Amino acid sequence: MQFSERRNITRWFIIIASFFIVILILWNTYNFFQIFKTEERAKMEFWATAQKTLANANENTDIELPFQIISNNTSIPMIVTDSNEKIISHNNIAETITKDSIALKNYFNSIKNDNQPIKMELSNKNYQLVYYGNSPLLNKLKYYPVALLLIIILFGAVVYNFYKATKMATQNKLWAGMAKETAHQIGTPLSSLIGWLEILKLENIEESTVTEIEKDINRLQTITDRFSKIGSEPALENRNIIEDTKHTVDYLQSRVSKQVVFSFSAPDHPVFVAINPALHSWTIENLVKNAIDAMKGKGHLDINIAELENVVKIKITDTGKGIPKNQFSKVFEPGFTTKKRGWGLGLSLTKRIVQEYHKGRIKVAHSEIGKGTTMQMSFKKTMI
């Protein structure tokens, strides 16, 4: 217990530390962005001053430094306009834009939102405006936090999936170990019961009593066989799924309350599917028992088998309390249950048998609160 708590504390410490590291990186990136942005504005102010100097130059003006300042601006896109925002000149803009007047106008409107223009006064009544955008380096830096966040999200998703897969693998090993141990534990008294049954047959006990006991012993053998197959790849057989399903339904119907009215409908010819009969019987039993529990032992239970071109669908419909729509997927999660008793493993194991072992699909096909639920399994047909 203490080890588990320490492990949880360590995990939360790592998560919180990672969170603060991300915030620190984003904060520093923002500061760098602002520093570069300030430096670029200073460069453009120097450029405007140099341009003003050249515009007002005479024979005594030293133009070498202003000319170098203007020539060194090779990265910051800029547009010079008059006081009425009519474009006079431009620099460091792609040729594909400058050749198209409409594209140039659109580009001018876009960079107007990047930075405040610099007013370049050429004389008392004459001034020009210098509009400039962000340099390629600044634009890359602007999108760096987004890229960083995407990388972090991707890394988090990989870690989460790894953690989930590891947890699932651990749970599967635990279930497989428990199932095999259960099969082993049941096997010992079951062997004794089979021996006692043979003695009862010799004692001329009423045949109907012996028959019922034999049915229950066979049932225990089936349950033992089911548990022994969990955790290992079961052998699949080409079986008539209608006959196997009907056999399980008939057995359950004879052992539940008469207040549960069963109805069974299926094609009148065999339909073959690659299944393990013991595990398929388990899935039907789990779904039927869940339906009876949902109806509190009283209502109508309909089992319908429909044959399509390449698929067989088995629908089990009850008249129970129903399932909220937001719980349709949760009902198959390990540990999820609405009962006061139970471990919430029935539907989880059912899903595993249907999808992993029999390569089928299972879902909540329909449900209404207070009216009932329809569970649906789908299997691929096999050819004889």
mmCIF file of C-alpha atoms in Angstrom:
data_model
loop_
_atom_site.group_PDB
_atom_site.id
_atom_site.type_symbol
_atom_site.label_atom_id
_atom_site.label_comp_id
_atom_site.label_asym_id
_atom_site.label_seq_id
_atom_site.Cartn_x
_atom_site.Cartn_y
_atom_site.Cartn_z
ATOM 1 C CA MET A 1 0.000 0.000 0.000
ATOM 2 C CA GLN A 2 2.770 2.396 0.964
ATOM 3 C CA PHE A 3 4.693 1.459 -2.170
ATOM 4 C CA SER A 4 1.615 2.211 -4.303
ATOM 5 C CA GLU A 5 1.151 5.591 -2.611
ATOM 6 C CA ARG A 6 4.821 6.506 -3.108
ATOM 7 C CA ARG A 7 4.563 5.519 -6.749
ATOM 8 C CA ASN A 8 1.496 7.738 -7.209
ATOM 9 C CA ILE A 9 3.281 10.657 -5.498
ATOM 10 C CA THR A 10 6.291 10.186 -7.788
ATOM 11 C CA ARG A 11 4.030 10.068 -10.840
ATOM 12 C CA TRP A 12 2.253 13.289 -9.855
ATOM 13 C CA PHE A 13 5.596 14.965 -9.104
ATOM 14 C CA ILE A 14 6.830 14.104 -12.607
ATOM 15 C CA ILE A 15 3.599 15.387 -14.181
ATOM 16 C CA ILE A 16 3.687 18.677 -12.232
ATOM 17 C CA ALA A 17 7.421 19.149 -12.907
ATOM 18 C CA SER A 18 6.823 18.552 -16.633
ATOM 19 C CA PHE A 19 3.977 21.061 -16.551
ATOM 20 C CA PHE A 20 6.225 23.750 -15.025
ATOM 21 C CA ILE A 21 9.009 22.981 -17.502
ATOM 22 C CA VAL A 22 6.582 23.463 -20.379
ATOM 23 C CA ILE A 23 5.383 26.776 -18.903
ATOM 24 C CA LEU A 24 9.002 27.908 -18.474
ATOM 25 C CA ILE A 25 9.848 27.052 -22.080
ATOM 26 C CA LEU A 26 6.756 28.841 -23.381
ATOM 27 C CA TRP A 27 7.474 31.897 -21.203
ATOM 28 C CA ASN A 28 11.079 32.110 -22.403
ATOM 29 C CA THR A 29 9.957 31.690 -25.995
ATOM 30 C CA TYR A 30 7.495 34.557 -25.544
ATOM 31 C CA ASN A 31 10.249 36.743 -24.042
ATOM 32 C CA PHE A 32 12.600 35.932 -26.927
ATOM 33 C CA PHE A 33 9.841 36.798 -29.361
ATOM 34 C CA GLN A 34 9.297 40.196 -27.710
ATOM 35 C CA ILE A 35 13.049 40.899 -27.627
ATOM 36 C CA PHE A 36 13.441 40.094 -31.327
ATOM 37 C CA LYS A 37 10.338 42.119 -32.134
ATOM 38 C CA THR A 38 11.790 45.147 -30.286
ATOM 39 C CA GLU A 39 15.115 44.726 -32.091
ATOM 40 C CA GLU A 40 13.384 44.589 -35.481
ATOM 41 C CA ARG A 41 11.490 47.788 -34.725
ATOM 42 C CA ALA A 42 14.764 49.476 -33.780
ATOM 43 C CA LYS A 43 16.250 48.308 -37.103
ATOM 44 C CA MET A 44 13.303 49.726 -39.012
ATOM 45 C CA GLU A 45 13.539 53.031 -37.142
ATOM 46 C CA PHE A 46 17.229 53.217 -38.124
ATOM 47 C CA TRP A 47 16.198 52.373 -41.689
ATOM 48 C CA ALA A 48 13.594 55.170 -41.705
ATOM 49 C CA THR A 49 16.142 57.647 -40.348
ATOM 50 C CA ALA A 50 18.668 56.567 -42.984
ATOM 51 C CA GLN A 51 16.044 56.875 -45.731
ATOM 52 C CA LYS A 52 15.107 60.350 -44.497
ATOM 53 C CA THR A 53 18.787 61.331 -44.498
ATOM 54 C CA LEU A 54 19.232 60.172 -48.109
ATOM 55 C CA ALA A 55 16.040 61.947 -49.198
ATOM 56 C CA ASN A 56 17.259 65.265 -47.711
ATOM 57 C CA ALA A 57 20.937 64.792 -48.603
ATOM 58 C CA ASN A 58 23.043 67.473 -50.327
ATOM 59 C CA GLU A 59 26.618 67.610 -51.566
ATOM 60 C CA ASN A 60 27.943 67.906 -47.999
ATOM 61 C CA THR A 61 25.976 64.972 -46.535
ATOM 62 C CA ASP A 62 27.835 61.763 -45.682
ATOM 63 C CA ILE A 63 25.615 59.101 -47.211
ATOM 64 C CA GLU A 64 27.869 56.068 -46.698
ATOM 65 C CA LEU A 65 26.407 55.044 -43.309
ATOM 66 C CA PRO A 66 22.745 55.605 -44.249
ATOM 67 C CA PHE A 67 23.334 53.677 -47.459
ATOM 68 C CA GLN A 68 24.840 50.725 -45.514
ATOM 69 C CA ILE A 69 21.886 50.702 -43.106
ATOM 70 C CA ILE A 70 19.399 50.568 -45.984
ATOM 71 C CA SER A 71 21.406 47.930 -47.870
ATOM 72 C CA ASN A 72 21.714 45.649 -44.815
ATOM 73 C CA ASN A 73 17.948 45.232 -44.470
ATOM 74 C CA THR A 74 17.512 41.996 -46.401
ATOM 75 C CA SER A 75 15.063 40.068 -44.217
ATOM 76 C CA ILE A 76 12.322 42.371 -42.911
ATOM 77 C CA PRO A 77 9.485 42.829 -45.458
ATOM 78 C CA MET A 78 8.403 46.445 -45.764
ATOM 79 C CA ILE A 79 6.161 48.786 -47.738
ATOM 80 C CA VAL A 80 6.553 52.585 -47.907
ATOM 81 C CA THR A 81 3.409 54.657 -48.525
ATOM 82 C CA ASP A 82 2.534 58.339 -48.689
ATOM 83 C CA SER A 83 0.288 59.998 -46.136
ATOM 84 C CA ASN A 84 -2.765 58.628 -47.971
ATOM 85 C CA GLU A 85 -1.419 55.029 -47.772
ATOM 86 C CA LYS A 86 -0.640 54.896 -51.475
ATOM 87 C CA ILE A 87 2.202 52.435 -52.022
ATOM 88 C CA ILE A 88 5.411 54.142 -53.106
ATOM 89 C CA SER A 89 7.990 51.379 -52.742
ATOM 90 C CA HIS A 90 8.509 47.933 -51.215
ATOM 91 C CA ASN A 91 11.370 45.700 -50.233
ATOM 92 C CA ASN A 92 12.046 42.054 -49.256
ATOM 93 C CA ILE A 93 8.688 40.858 -50.617
ATOM 94 C CA ALA A 94 8.320 37.840 -52.902
ATOM 95 C CA GLU A 95 8.276 38.665 -56.597
ATOM 96 C CA THR A 96 5.064 36.687 -57.112
ATOM 97 C CA ILE A 97 3.324 39.193 -54.793
ATOM 98 C CA THR A 98 4.890 42.384 -56.114
ATOM 99 C CA LYS A 99 3.938 41.554 -59.723
ATOM 100 C CA ASP A 100 0.256 41.207 -58.807
ATOM 101 C CA SER A 101 -1.316 44.481 -57.664
ATOM 102 C CA ILE A 102 -4.198 42.733 -55.913
ATOM 103 C CA ALA A 103 -1.866 40.327 -54.095
ATOM 104 C CA LEU A 104 0.365 43.246 -53.097
ATOM 105 C CA LYS A 105 -2.639 45.151 -51.740
ATOM 106 C CA ASN A 106 -3.753 42.102 -49.730
ATOM 107 C CA TYR A 107 -0.241 41.621 -48.410
ATOM 108 C CA PHE A 108 -0.101 45.291 -47.419
ATOM 109 C CA ASN A 109 -3.366 44.912 -45.477
ATOM 110 C CA SER A 110 -1.992 41.850 -43.679
ATOM 111 C CA ILE A 111 1.271 43.442 -42.487
ATOM 112 C CA LYS A 112 -0.597 46.526 -41.285
ATOM 113 C CA ASN A 113 -1.775 44.334 -38.390
ATOM 114 C CA ASP A 114 1.735 43.086 -37.552
ATOM 115 C CA ASN A 115 3.336 46.328 -36.337
ATOM 116 C CA GLN A 116 2.620 50.010 -35.891
ATOM 117 C CA PRO A 117 3.898 52.019 -38.909
ATOM 118 C CA ILE A 118 6.900 54.313 -38.550
ATOM 119 C CA LYS A 119 6.304 57.925 -39.566
ATOM 120 C CA MET A 120 9.099 59.245 -41.767
ATOM 121 C CA GLU A 121 8.921 63.044 -42.025
ATOM 122 C CA LEU A 122 10.700 64.292 -45.133
ATOM 123 C CA SER A 123 9.718 67.931 -44.572
ATOM 124 C CA ASN A 124 7.282 69.968 -42.467
ATOM 125 C CA LYS A 125 4.276 69.074 -44.612
ATOM 126 C CA ASN A 126 5.500 65.947 -46.311
ATOM 127 C CA TYR A 127 5.808 62.549 -44.606
ATOM 128 C CA GLN A 128 5.748 58.906 -45.521
ATOM 129 C CA LEU A 129 4.735 55.805 -43.574
ATOM 130 C CA VAL A 130 6.875 52.682 -43.277
ATOM 131 C CA TYR A 131 4.857 49.509 -42.758
ATOM 132 C CA TYR A 132 6.807 46.356 -42.008
ATOM 133 C CA GLY A 133 6.041 42.745 -41.247
ATOM 134 C CA ASN A 134 7.820 40.104 -39.221
ATOM 135 C CA SER A 135 11.026 38.607 -40.540
ATOM 136 C CA PRO A 136 11.093 34.864 -41.434
ATOM 137 C CA LEU A 137 13.040 34.183 -38.208
ATOM 138 C CA LEU A 138 10.403 35.937 -36.106
ATOM 139 C CA ASN A 139 7.592 34.062 -37.865
ATOM 140 C CA LYS A 140 9.318 30.746 -37.146
ATOM 141 C CA LEU A 141 9.776 31.723 -33.526
ATOM 142 C CA LYS A 142 6.095 32.676 -33.335
ATOM 143 C CA TYR A 143 5.033 29.165 -34.296
ATOM 144 C CA TYR A 144 7.643 27.438 -32.144
ATOM 145 C CA PRO A 145 5.374 27.227 -29.036
ATOM 146 C CA VAL A 146 2.624 25.618 -31.141
ATOM 147 C CA ALA A 147 5.077 23.044 -32.481
ATOM 148 C CA LEU A 148 6.356 22.453 -28.954
ATOM 149 C CA LEU A 149 2.833 21.893 -27.643
ATOM 150 C CA LEU A 150 2.079 19.448 -30.477
ATOM 151 C CA ILE A 151 5.262 17.508 -29.688
ATOM 152 C CA ILE A 152 4.355 17.425 -25.993
ATOM 153 C CA ILE A 153 0.805 16.261 -26.789
ATOM 154 C CA LEU A 154 2.174 13.562 -29.101
ATOM 155 C CA PHE A 155 4.678 12.468 -26.467
ATOM 156 C CA GLY A 156 1.916 12.425 -23.844
ATOM 157 C CA ALA A 157 -0.296 10.322 -26.129
ATOM 158 C CA VAL A 158 2.534 7.814 -26.684
ATOM 159 C CA VAL A 159 3.213 7.584 -22.930
ATOM 160 C CA TYR A 160 -0.515 7.209 -22.199
ATOM 161 C CA ASN A 161 -0.962 4.456 -24.802
ATOM 162 C CA PHE A 162 2.132 2.659 -23.497
ATOM 163 C CA TYR A 163 0.864 2.932 -19.922
ATOM 164 C CA LYS A 164 -2.624 1.766 -20.957
ATOM 165 C CA ALA A 165 -1.240 -1.158 -22.973
ATOM 166 C CA THR A 166 1.006 -2.182 -20.061
ATOM 167 C CA LYS A 167 -1.912 -1.969 -17.645
ATOM 168 C CA MET A 168 -4.138 -3.987 -19.983
ATOM 169 C CA ALA A 169 -1.432 -6.630 -20.381
ATOM 170 C CA THR A 170 -1.071 -6.871 -16.594
ATOM 171 C CA GLN A 171 -4.847 -7.178 -16.177
ATOM 172 C CA ASN A 172 -5.008 -9.851 -18.883
ATOM 173 C CA LYS A 173 -2.273 -11.864 -17.175
ATOM 174 C CA LEU A 174 -4.061 -11.513 -13.851
ATOM 175 C CA TRP A 175 -7.390 -12.619 -15.322
ATOM 176 C CA ALA A 176 -5.773 -15.514 -17.163
ATOM 177 C CA GLY A 177 -4.013 -16.649 -13.981
ATOM 178 C CA MET A 178 -7.205 -16.379 -11.920
ATOM 179 C CA ALA A 179 -9.196 -18.222 -14.590
ATOM 180 C CA LYS A 180 -6.741 -21.108 -14.825
ATOM 181 C CA GLU A 181 -6.492 -21.362 -11.034
ATOM 182 C CA THR A 182 -10.309 -21.384 -10.809
ATOM 183 C CA ALA A 183 -10.471 -24.171 -13.402
ATOM 184 C CA HIS A 184 -7.881 -26.124 -11.427
ATOM 185 C CA GLN A 185 -9.748 -25.647 -8.131
ATOM 186 C CA ILE A 186 -13.105 -26.687 -9.634
ATOM 187 C CA GLY A 187 -11.565 -29.722 -11.304
ATOM 188 C CA THR A 188 -10.784 -31.611 -8.073
ATOM 189 C CA PRO A 189 -14.302 -31.678 -6.518
ATOM 190 C CA LEU A 190 -15.793 -32.108 -9.987
ATOM 191 C CA SER A 191 -13.931 -35.404 -10.448
ATOM 192 C CA SER A 192 -15.360 -36.590 -7.142
ATOM 193 C CA LEU A 193 -18.892 -35.563 -8.170
ATOM 194 C CA ILE A 194 -18.581 -37.572 -11.382
ATOM 195 C CA GLY A 195 -17.612 -40.603 -9.302
ATOM 196 C CA TRP A 196 -20.546 -40.112 -6.942
ATOM 197 C CA LEU A 197 -22.870 -39.769 -9.926
ATOM 198 C CA GLU A 198 -21.820 -43.184 -11.197
ATOM 199 C CA ILE A 199 -22.546 -44.630 -7.731
ATOM 200 C CA LEU A 200 -26.019 -43.014 -7.740
ATOM 201 C CA LYS A 201 -26.740 -44.617 -11.110
ATOM 202 C CA LEU A 202 -25.959 -48.030 -9.612
ATOM 203 C CA GLU A 203 -28.202 -47.383 -6.588
ATOM 204 C CA ASN A 204 -31.348 -47.203 -8.728
ATOM 205 C CA ILE A 205 -32.053 -43.574 -7.810
ATOM 206 C CA GLU A 206 -34.953 -41.979 -9.702
ATOM 207 C CA GLU A 207 -33.753 -41.411 -13.255
ATOM 208 C CA SER A 208 -35.015 -37.804 -13.510
ATOM 209 C CA THR A 209 -33.017 -36.826 -10.410
ATOM 210 C CA VAL A 210 -29.854 -38.425 -11.754
ATOM 211 C CA THR A 211 -30.408 -36.757 -15.133
ATOM 212 C CA GLU A 212 -30.672 -33.295 -13.584
ATOM 213 C CA ILE A 213 -27.576 -33.864 -11.474
ATOM 214 C CA GLU A 214 -25.738 -35.057 -14.583
ATOM 215 C CA LYS A 215 -26.774 -31.901 -16.444
ATOM 216 C CA ASP A 216 -25.369 -29.721 -13.673
ATOM 217 C CA ILE A 217 -22.132 -31.704 -13.562
ATOM 218 C CA ASN A 218 -21.814 -31.320 -17.327
ATOM 219 C CA ARG A 219 -22.424 -27.621 -16.801
ATOM 220 C CA LEU A 220 -19.588 -27.459 -14.281
ATOM 221 C CA GLN A 221 -17.347 -29.250 -16.775
ATOM 222 C CA THR A 222 -18.272 -26.649 -19.387
ATOM 223 C CA ILE A 223 -17.480 -23.813 -16.954
ATOM 224 C CA THR A 224 -14.124 -25.421 -16.103
ATOM 225 C CA ASP A 225 -13.384 -25.725 -19.813
ATOM 226 C CA ARG A 226 -14.216 -22.037 -20.313
ATOM 227 C CA PHE A 227 -11.902 -20.833 -17.564
ATOM 228 C CA SER A 228 -9.071 -23.059 -18.768
ATOM 229 C CA LYS A 229 -9.243 -21.412 -22.205
ATOM 230 C CA ILE A 230 -8.854 -17.827 -20.936
ATOM 231 C CA GLY A 231 -5.326 -16.549 -21.581
ATOM 232 C CA SER A 232 -4.564 -19.064 -24.342
ATOM 233 C CA GLU A 233 -5.581 -19.224 -27.970
ATOM 234 C CA PRO A 234 -8.722 -21.407 -28.097
ATOM 235 C CA ALA A 235 -9.323 -23.944 -30.845
ATOM 236 C CA LEU A 236 -12.047 -22.742 -33.237
ATOM 237 C CA GLU A 237 -14.501 -25.093 -34.886
ATOM 238 C CA ASN A 238 -16.815 -24.607 -37.835
ATOM 239 C CA ARG A 239 -20.082 -24.791 -35.897
ATOM 240 C CA ASN A 240 -23.760 -24.251 -36.542
ATOM 241 C CA ILE A 241 -24.138 -21.079 -34.491
ATOM 242 C CA ILE A 242 -27.942 -21.391 -34.410
ATOM 243 C CA GLU A 243 -27.841 -24.831 -32.791
ATOM 244 C CA ASP A 244 -25.137 -23.844 -30.261
ATOM 245 C CA THR A 245 -26.945 -20.637 -29.301
ATOM 246 C CA LYS A 246 -30.308 -22.409 -28.968
ATOM 247 C CA HIS A 247 -28.763 -25.099 -26.772
ATOM 248 C CA THR A 248 -27.418 -22.511 -24.310
ATOM 249 C CA VAL A 249 -30.674 -20.525 -24.312
ATOM 250 C CA ASP A 250 -32.710 -23.670 -23.620
ATOM 251 C CA TYR A 251 -30.470 -24.588 -20.693
ATOM 252 C CA LEU A 252 -30.785 -21.095 -19.170
ATOM 253 C CA GLN A 253 -34.536 -20.926 -19.799
ATOM 254 C CA SER A 254 -35.087 -24.103 -17.755
ATOM 255 C CA ARG A 255 -33.244 -22.606 -14.795
ATOM 256 C CA VAL A 256 -34.611 -19.056 -14.510
ATOM 257 C CA SER A 257 -37.887 -17.633 -13.286
ATOM 258 C CA LYS A 258 -40.980 -18.462 -15.309
ATOM 259 C CA GLN A 259 -41.760 -14.737 -15.197
ATOM 260 C CA VAL A 260 -39.082 -14.256 -17.864
ATOM 261 C CA VAL A 261 -40.749 -14.963 -21.224
ATOM 262 C CA PHE A 262 -38.214 -16.207 -23.794
ATOM 263 C CA SER A 263 -38.606 -15.961 -27.555
ATOM 264 C CA PHE A 264 -36.106 -17.344 -30.051
ATOM 265 C CA SER A 265 -36.089 -16.689 -33.806
ATOM 266 C CA ALA A 266 -33.526 -17.805 -36.361
ATOM 267 C CA PRO A 267 -33.260 -19.086 -39.956
ATOM 268 C CA ASP A 268 -34.569 -22.631 -40.443
ATOM 269 C CA HIS A 269 -31.270 -23.849 -41.892
ATOM 270 C CA PRO A 270 -27.769 -24.221 -40.380
ATOM 271 C CA VAL A 271 -25.472 -21.188 -40.391
ATOM 272 C CA PHE A 272 -21.800 -21.919 -39.797
ATOM 273 C CA VAL A 273 -19.291 -19.701 -37.980
ATOM 274 C CA ALA A 274 -15.753 -20.380 -36.718
ATOM 275 C CA ILE A 275 -16.195 -20.335 -32.914
ATOM 276 C CA ASN A 276 -15.174 -22.171 -29.795
ATOM 277 C CA PRO A 277 -18.436 -23.715 -28.531
ATOM 278 C CA ALA A 278 -17.585 -23.415 -24.825
ATOM 279 C CA LEU A 279 -16.628 -19.734 -25.103
ATOM 280 C CA HIS A 280 -19.589 -18.894 -27.346
ATOM 281 C CA SER A 281 -21.905 -20.473 -24.784
ATOM 282 C CA TRP A 282 -20.259 -18.239 -22.166
ATOM 283 C CA THR A 283 -20.972 -15.069 -24.166
ATOM 284 C CA ILE A 284 -24.635 -16.008 -24.619
ATOM 285 C CA GLU A 285 -24.939 -16.865 -20.936
ATOM 286 C CA ASN A 286 -23.391 -13.535 -19.853
ATOM 287 C CA LEU A 287 -25.664 -11.491 -22.119
ATOM 288 C CA VAL A 288 -28.808 -13.397 -21.134
ATOM 289 C CA LYS A 289 -28.030 -13.161 -17.399
ATOM 290 C CA ASN A 290 -27.317 -9.428 -17.707
ATOM 291 C CA ALA A 291 -30.627 -8.972 -19.502
ATOM 292 C CA ILE A 292 -32.504 -10.913 -16.783
ATOM 293 C CA ASP A 293 -30.796 -8.825 -14.080
ATOM 294 C CA ALA A 294 -31.775 -5.629 -15.919
ATOM 295 C CA MET A 295 -35.413 -6.816 -15.903
ATOM 296 C CA LYS A 296 -35.141 -7.832 -12.217
ATOM 297 C CA GLY A 297 -36.240 -11.347 -13.120
ATOM 298 C CA LYS A 298 -39.451 -10.358 -14.878
ATOM 299 C CA GLY A 299 -40.088 -9.389 -18.514
ATOM 300 C CA HIS A 300 -39.634 -10.440 -22.140
ATOM 301 C CA LEU A 301 -36.324 -11.646 -23.548
ATOM 302 C CA ASP A 302 -35.962 -11.976 -27.308
ATOM 303 C CA ILE A 303 -33.023 -13.748 -28.973
ATOM 304 C CA ASN A 304 -32.898 -13.156 -32.711
ATOM 305 C CA ILE A 305 -30.360 -14.558 -35.175
ATOM 306 C CA ALA A 306 -30.305 -12.872 -38.585
ATOM 307 C CA GLU A 307 -28.301 -14.073 -41.571
ATOM 308 C CA LEU A 308 -26.929 -11.494 -44.029
ATOM 309 C CA GLU A 309 -24.777 -12.072 -47.091
ATOM 310 C CA ASN A 310 -21.461 -12.584 -45.251
ATOM 311 C CA VAL A 311 -22.403 -11.845 -41.656
ATOM 312 C CA VAL A 312 -24.487 -13.410 -38.893
ATOM 313 C CA LYS A 313 -25.998 -11.069 -36.302
ATOM 314 C CA ILE A 314 -27.259 -12.174 -32.891
ATOM 315 C CA LYS A 315 -29.477 -9.670 -31.073
ATOM 316 C CA ILE A 316 -30.531 -10.107 -27.448
ATOM 317 C CA THR A 317 -33.312 -7.704 -26.477
ATOM 318 C CA ASP A 318 -34.717 -7.248 -22.984
ATOM 319 C CA THR A 319 -37.436 -5.078 -21.439
ATOM 320 C CA GLY A 320 -35.269 -3.902 -18.564
ATOM 321 C CA LYS A 321 -34.216 -0.543 -17.161
ATOM 322 C CA GLY A 322 -32.065 0.447 -20.164
ATOM 323 C CA ILE A 323 -28.585 1.974 -20.439
ATOM 324 C CA PRO A 324 -27.822 5.724 -20.701
ATOM 325 C CA LYS A 325 -26.281 6.601 -24.068
ATOM 326 C CA ASN A 326 -23.098 7.945 -22.475
ATOM 327 C CA GLN A 327 -22.465 4.497 -20.971
ATOM 328 C CA PHE A 328 -22.745 2.466 -24.199
ATOM 329 C CA SER A 329 -18.966 2.009 -24.459
ATOM 330 C CA LYS A 330 -18.304 1.987 -20.702
ATOM 331 C CA VAL A 331 -20.348 -1.176 -20.099
ATOM 332 C CA PHE A 332 -17.540 -3.212 -21.722
ATOM 333 C CA GLU A 333 -14.804 -1.744 -19.519
ATOM 334 C CA PRO A 334 -13.327 -3.990 -16.786
ATOM 335 C CA GLY A 335 -14.814 -3.191 -13.394
ATOM 336 C CA PHE A 336 -17.817 -1.258 -14.711
ATOM 337 C CA THR A 337 -21.071 -2.419 -13.106
ATOM 338 C CA THR A 338 -24.382 -0.939 -11.996
ATOM 339 C CA LYS A 339 -25.077 -3.820 -9.616
ATOM 340 C CA LYS A 340 -24.485 -3.752 -5.873
ATOM 341 C CA ARG A 341 -22.787 -7.116 -6.247
ATOM 342 C CA GLY A 342 -20.425 -8.209 -8.978
ATOM 343 C CA TRP A 343 -16.959 -7.406 -10.252
ATOM 344 C CA GLY A 344 -17.985 -5.912 -13.587
ATOM 345 C CA LEU A 345 -16.018 -8.473 -15.607
ATOM 346 C CA GLY A 346 -18.851 -10.278 -17.457
ATOM 347 C CA LEU A 347 -19.251 -7.939 -20.420
ATOM 348 C CA SER A 348 -15.524 -7.226 -20.522
ATOM 349 C CA LEU A 349 -14.793 -10.941 -20.917
ATOM 350 C CA THR A 350 -17.661 -11.252 -23.394
ATOM 351 C CA LYS A 351 -16.149 -8.505 -25.552
ATOM 352 C CA ARG A 352 -12.748 -10.163 -25.397
ATOM 353 C CA ILE A 353 -14.161 -13.532 -26.451
ATOM 354 C CA VAL A 354 -16.221 -12.062 -29.306
ATOM 355 C CA GLN A 355 -13.620 -9.669 -30.709
ATOM 356 C CA GLU A 356 -10.247 -11.242 -29.898
ATOM 357 C CA TYR A 357 -11.041 -14.945 -30.082
ATOM 358 C CA HIS A 358 -13.954 -15.106 -32.544
ATOM 359 C CA LYS A 359 -12.944 -12.008 -34.604
ATOM 360 C CA GLY A 360 -16.467 -10.614 -34.331
ATOM 361 C CA ARG A 361 -18.001 -7.382 -33.067
ATOM 362 C CA ILE A 362 -20.216 -6.588 -30.076
ATOM 363 C CA LYS A 363 -22.013 -3.369 -29.204
ATOM 364 C CA VAL A 364 -25.071 -1.856 -27.568
ATOM 365 C CA ALA A 365 -27.299 -1.643 -30.632
ATOM 366 C CA HIS A 366 -30.135 0.259 -28.966
ATOM 367 C CA SER A 367 -31.325 1.216 -25.509
ATOM 368 C CA GLU A 368 -34.036 3.363 -23.950
ATOM 369 C CA ILE A 369 -34.294 4.173 -20.278
ATOM 370 C CA GLY A 370 -37.215 2.257 -18.775
ATOM 371 C CA LYS A 371 -37.920 0.345 -22.010
ATOM 372 C CA GLY A 372 -35.018 -2.020 -22.562
ATOM 373 C CA THR A 373 -31.746 -2.747 -24.321
ATOM 374 C CA THR A 374 -30.591 -4.605 -27.410
ATOM 375 C CA MET A 375 -27.095 -6.104 -27.451
ATOM 376 C CA GLN A 376 -25.754 -7.151 -30.839
ATOM 377 C CA MET A 377 -22.973 -9.549 -31.828
ATOM 378 C CA SER A 378 -21.761 -9.901 -35.421
ATOM 379 C CA PHE A 379 -19.715 -12.793 -36.850
ATOM 380 C CA LYS A 380 -18.370 -13.614 -40.304
ATOM 381 C CA LYS A 381 -19.961 -16.677 -41.873
ATOM 382 C CA THR A 382 -17.810 -19.599 -42.950
ATOM 383 C CA MET A 383 -18.337 -21.882 -45.894
ATOM 384 C CA ILE A 384 -18.698 -25.641 -45.553
#
